[in-house]
mmCIF file of C-alpha atoms in Angstrom:
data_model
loop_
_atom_site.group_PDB
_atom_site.id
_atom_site.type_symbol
_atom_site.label_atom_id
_atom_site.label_comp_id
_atom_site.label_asym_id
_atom_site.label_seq_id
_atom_site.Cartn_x
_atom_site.Cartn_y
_atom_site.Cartn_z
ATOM 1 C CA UNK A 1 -67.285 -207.567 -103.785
ATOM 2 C CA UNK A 2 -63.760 -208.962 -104.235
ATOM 3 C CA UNK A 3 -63.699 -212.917 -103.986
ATOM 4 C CA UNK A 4 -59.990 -212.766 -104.202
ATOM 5 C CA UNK A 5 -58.414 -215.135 -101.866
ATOM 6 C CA UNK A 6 -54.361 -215.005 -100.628
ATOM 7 C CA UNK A 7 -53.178 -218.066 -99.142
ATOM 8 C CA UNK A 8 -49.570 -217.170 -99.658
ATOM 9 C CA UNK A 9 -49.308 -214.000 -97.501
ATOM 10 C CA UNK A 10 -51.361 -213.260 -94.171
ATOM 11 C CA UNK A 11 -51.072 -209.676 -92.765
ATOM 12 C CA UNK A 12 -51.340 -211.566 -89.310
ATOM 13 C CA UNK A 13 -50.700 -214.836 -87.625
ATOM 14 C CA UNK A 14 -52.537 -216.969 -84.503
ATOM 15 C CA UNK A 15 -50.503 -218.458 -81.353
ATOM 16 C CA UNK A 16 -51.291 -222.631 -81.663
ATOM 17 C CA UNK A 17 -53.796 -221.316 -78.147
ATOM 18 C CA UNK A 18 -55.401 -218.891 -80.527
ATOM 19 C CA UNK A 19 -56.294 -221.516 -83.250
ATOM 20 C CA UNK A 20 -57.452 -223.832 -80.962
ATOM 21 C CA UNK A 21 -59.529 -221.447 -79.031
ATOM 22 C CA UNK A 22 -60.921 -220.161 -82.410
ATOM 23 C CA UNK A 23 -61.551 -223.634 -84.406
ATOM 24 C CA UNK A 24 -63.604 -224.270 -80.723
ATOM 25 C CA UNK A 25 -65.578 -221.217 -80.574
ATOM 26 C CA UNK A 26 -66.619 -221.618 -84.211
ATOM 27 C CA UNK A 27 -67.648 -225.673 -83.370
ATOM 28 C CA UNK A 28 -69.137 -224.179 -79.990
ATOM 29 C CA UNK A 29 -71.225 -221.268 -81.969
ATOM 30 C CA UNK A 30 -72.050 -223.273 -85.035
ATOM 31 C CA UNK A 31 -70.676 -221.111 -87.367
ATOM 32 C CA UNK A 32 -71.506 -221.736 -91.109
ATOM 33 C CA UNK A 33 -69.154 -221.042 -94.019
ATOM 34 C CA UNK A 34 -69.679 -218.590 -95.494
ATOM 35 C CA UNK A 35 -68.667 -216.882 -91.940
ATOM 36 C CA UNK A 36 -64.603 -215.894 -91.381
ATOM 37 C CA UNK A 37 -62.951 -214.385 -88.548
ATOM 38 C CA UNK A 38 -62.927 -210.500 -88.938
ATOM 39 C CA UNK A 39 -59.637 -209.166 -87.642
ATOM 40 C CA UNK A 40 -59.627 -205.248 -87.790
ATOM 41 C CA UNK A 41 -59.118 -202.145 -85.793
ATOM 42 C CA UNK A 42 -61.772 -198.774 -85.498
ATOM 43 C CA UNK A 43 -61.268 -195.798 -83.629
ATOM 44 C CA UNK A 44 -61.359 -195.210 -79.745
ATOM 45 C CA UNK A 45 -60.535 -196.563 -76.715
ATOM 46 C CA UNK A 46 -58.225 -195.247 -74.301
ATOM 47 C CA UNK A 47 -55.181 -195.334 -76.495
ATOM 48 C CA UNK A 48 -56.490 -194.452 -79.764
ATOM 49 C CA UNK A 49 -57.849 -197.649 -82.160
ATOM 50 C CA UNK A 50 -59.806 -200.664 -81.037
ATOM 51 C CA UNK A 51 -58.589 -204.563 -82.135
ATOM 52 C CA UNK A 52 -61.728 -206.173 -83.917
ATOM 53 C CA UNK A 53 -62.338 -209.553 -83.589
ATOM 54 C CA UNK A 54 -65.298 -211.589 -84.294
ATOM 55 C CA UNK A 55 -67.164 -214.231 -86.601
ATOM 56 C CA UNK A 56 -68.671 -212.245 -90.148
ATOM 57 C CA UNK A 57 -69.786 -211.964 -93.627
ATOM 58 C CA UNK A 58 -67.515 -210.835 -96.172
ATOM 59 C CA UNK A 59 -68.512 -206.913 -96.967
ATOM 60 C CA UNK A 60 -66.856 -205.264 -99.601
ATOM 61 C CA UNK A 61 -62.970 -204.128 -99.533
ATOM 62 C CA UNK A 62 -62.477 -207.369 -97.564
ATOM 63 C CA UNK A 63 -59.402 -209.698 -98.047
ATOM 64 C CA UNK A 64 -59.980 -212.997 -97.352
ATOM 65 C CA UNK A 65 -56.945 -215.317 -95.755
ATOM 66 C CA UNK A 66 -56.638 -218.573 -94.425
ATOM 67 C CA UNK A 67 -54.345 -218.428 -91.563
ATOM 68 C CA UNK A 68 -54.475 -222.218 -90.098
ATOM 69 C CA UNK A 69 -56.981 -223.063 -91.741
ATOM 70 C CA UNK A 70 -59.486 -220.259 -90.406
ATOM 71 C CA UNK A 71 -61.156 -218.215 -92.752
ATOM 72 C CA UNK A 72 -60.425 -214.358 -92.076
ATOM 73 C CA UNK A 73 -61.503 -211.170 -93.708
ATOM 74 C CA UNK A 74 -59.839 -207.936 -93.329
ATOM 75 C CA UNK A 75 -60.157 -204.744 -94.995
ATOM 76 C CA UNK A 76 -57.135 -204.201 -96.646
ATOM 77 C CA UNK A 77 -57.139 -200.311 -95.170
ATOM 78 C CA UNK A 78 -56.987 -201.989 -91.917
ATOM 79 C CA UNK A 79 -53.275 -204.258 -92.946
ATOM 80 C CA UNK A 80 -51.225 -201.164 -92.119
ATOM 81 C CA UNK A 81 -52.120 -201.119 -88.382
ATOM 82 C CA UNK A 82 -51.849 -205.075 -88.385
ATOM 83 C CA UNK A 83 -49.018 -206.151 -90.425
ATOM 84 C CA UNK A 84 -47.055 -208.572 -88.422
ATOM 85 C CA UNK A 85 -49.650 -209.055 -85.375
ATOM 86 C CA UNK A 86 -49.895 -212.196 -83.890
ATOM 87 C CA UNK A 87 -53.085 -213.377 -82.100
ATOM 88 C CA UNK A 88 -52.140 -215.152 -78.935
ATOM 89 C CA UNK A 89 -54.928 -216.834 -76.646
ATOM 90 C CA UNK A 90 -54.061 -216.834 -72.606
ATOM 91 C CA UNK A 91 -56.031 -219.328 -70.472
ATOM 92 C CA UNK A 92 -54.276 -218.408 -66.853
ATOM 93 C CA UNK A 93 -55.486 -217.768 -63.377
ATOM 94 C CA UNK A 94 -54.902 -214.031 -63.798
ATOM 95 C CA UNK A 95 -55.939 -213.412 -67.615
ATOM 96 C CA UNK A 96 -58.298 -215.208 -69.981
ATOM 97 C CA UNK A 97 -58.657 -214.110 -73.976
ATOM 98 C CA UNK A 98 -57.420 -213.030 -77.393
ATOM 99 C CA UNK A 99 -54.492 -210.841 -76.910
ATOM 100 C CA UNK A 100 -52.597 -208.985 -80.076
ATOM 101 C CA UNK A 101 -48.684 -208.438 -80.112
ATOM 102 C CA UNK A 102 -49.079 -205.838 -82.668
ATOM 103 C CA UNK A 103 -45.338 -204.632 -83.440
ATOM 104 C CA UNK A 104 -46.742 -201.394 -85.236
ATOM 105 C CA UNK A 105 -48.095 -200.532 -81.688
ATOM 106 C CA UNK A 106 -46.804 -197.069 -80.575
ATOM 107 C CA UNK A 107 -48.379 -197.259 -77.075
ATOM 108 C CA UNK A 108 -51.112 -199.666 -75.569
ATOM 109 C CA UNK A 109 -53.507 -199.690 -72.824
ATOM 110 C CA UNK A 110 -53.622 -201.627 -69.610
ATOM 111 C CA UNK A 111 -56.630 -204.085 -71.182
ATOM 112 C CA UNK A 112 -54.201 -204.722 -74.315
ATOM 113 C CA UNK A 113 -57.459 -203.917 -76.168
ATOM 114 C CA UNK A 114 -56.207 -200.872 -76.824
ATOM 115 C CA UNK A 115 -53.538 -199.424 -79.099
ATOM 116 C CA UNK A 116 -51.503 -196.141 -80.984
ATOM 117 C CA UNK A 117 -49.371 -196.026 -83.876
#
């Protein structure tokens, strides 16, 4: 399992919302340390590849990053379809949750769950 840990470069960044959402949900959850954010993709949905997103162990061909101060693990097979995302956080009347401005996005669904590239 690589320990290897890049705090120069992150394949991704968070919206200030998304941070603060996130450092709450771990407080909220109780999350222990040796827990990170898992930012990913895997196949379906409507258009193709799924975001992941969720609290998780370290499993092997992870990268680990600290974006903000947030642990995160991603498989580095997963950077291609990331590269450049930013996680925003929307707390409106009409939409609540994570949502992903993914510029290698071909094509996404209505949900913005979704994605192509």
């Amino acid at each position: 399992m690589s320990t290897t840990v890049d705090t120069t470069f992150a394949p991704v960044t968070f919206s200030e919302g998304a941070s603060k959402e996130l450092y709450k949900l771990k407080d909220q959850q109780e999350i222990g340390e040796n827990y990170g954010l898992r930012v990913g993709v895997e196949g379906g949905g409507c258009a193709g590849m799924n975001y992941i997103l969720g609290f998780d162990q370290k499993k092997d061909g992870d990268q680990e990053f600290f974006i903000d101060g947030i642990k995160v693990f991603m498989n580095k097979a997963h950077q291609m379809y990331l590269m450049g995302m930013m996680i925003d956080w929307q707390d409106g009347l009409n939409s609540r949750g994570f949502t992903f401005v993914n510029p290698n996005a071909t094509s996404t669904c209505g949900c913005g769950t979704s994605f192509s590239a």
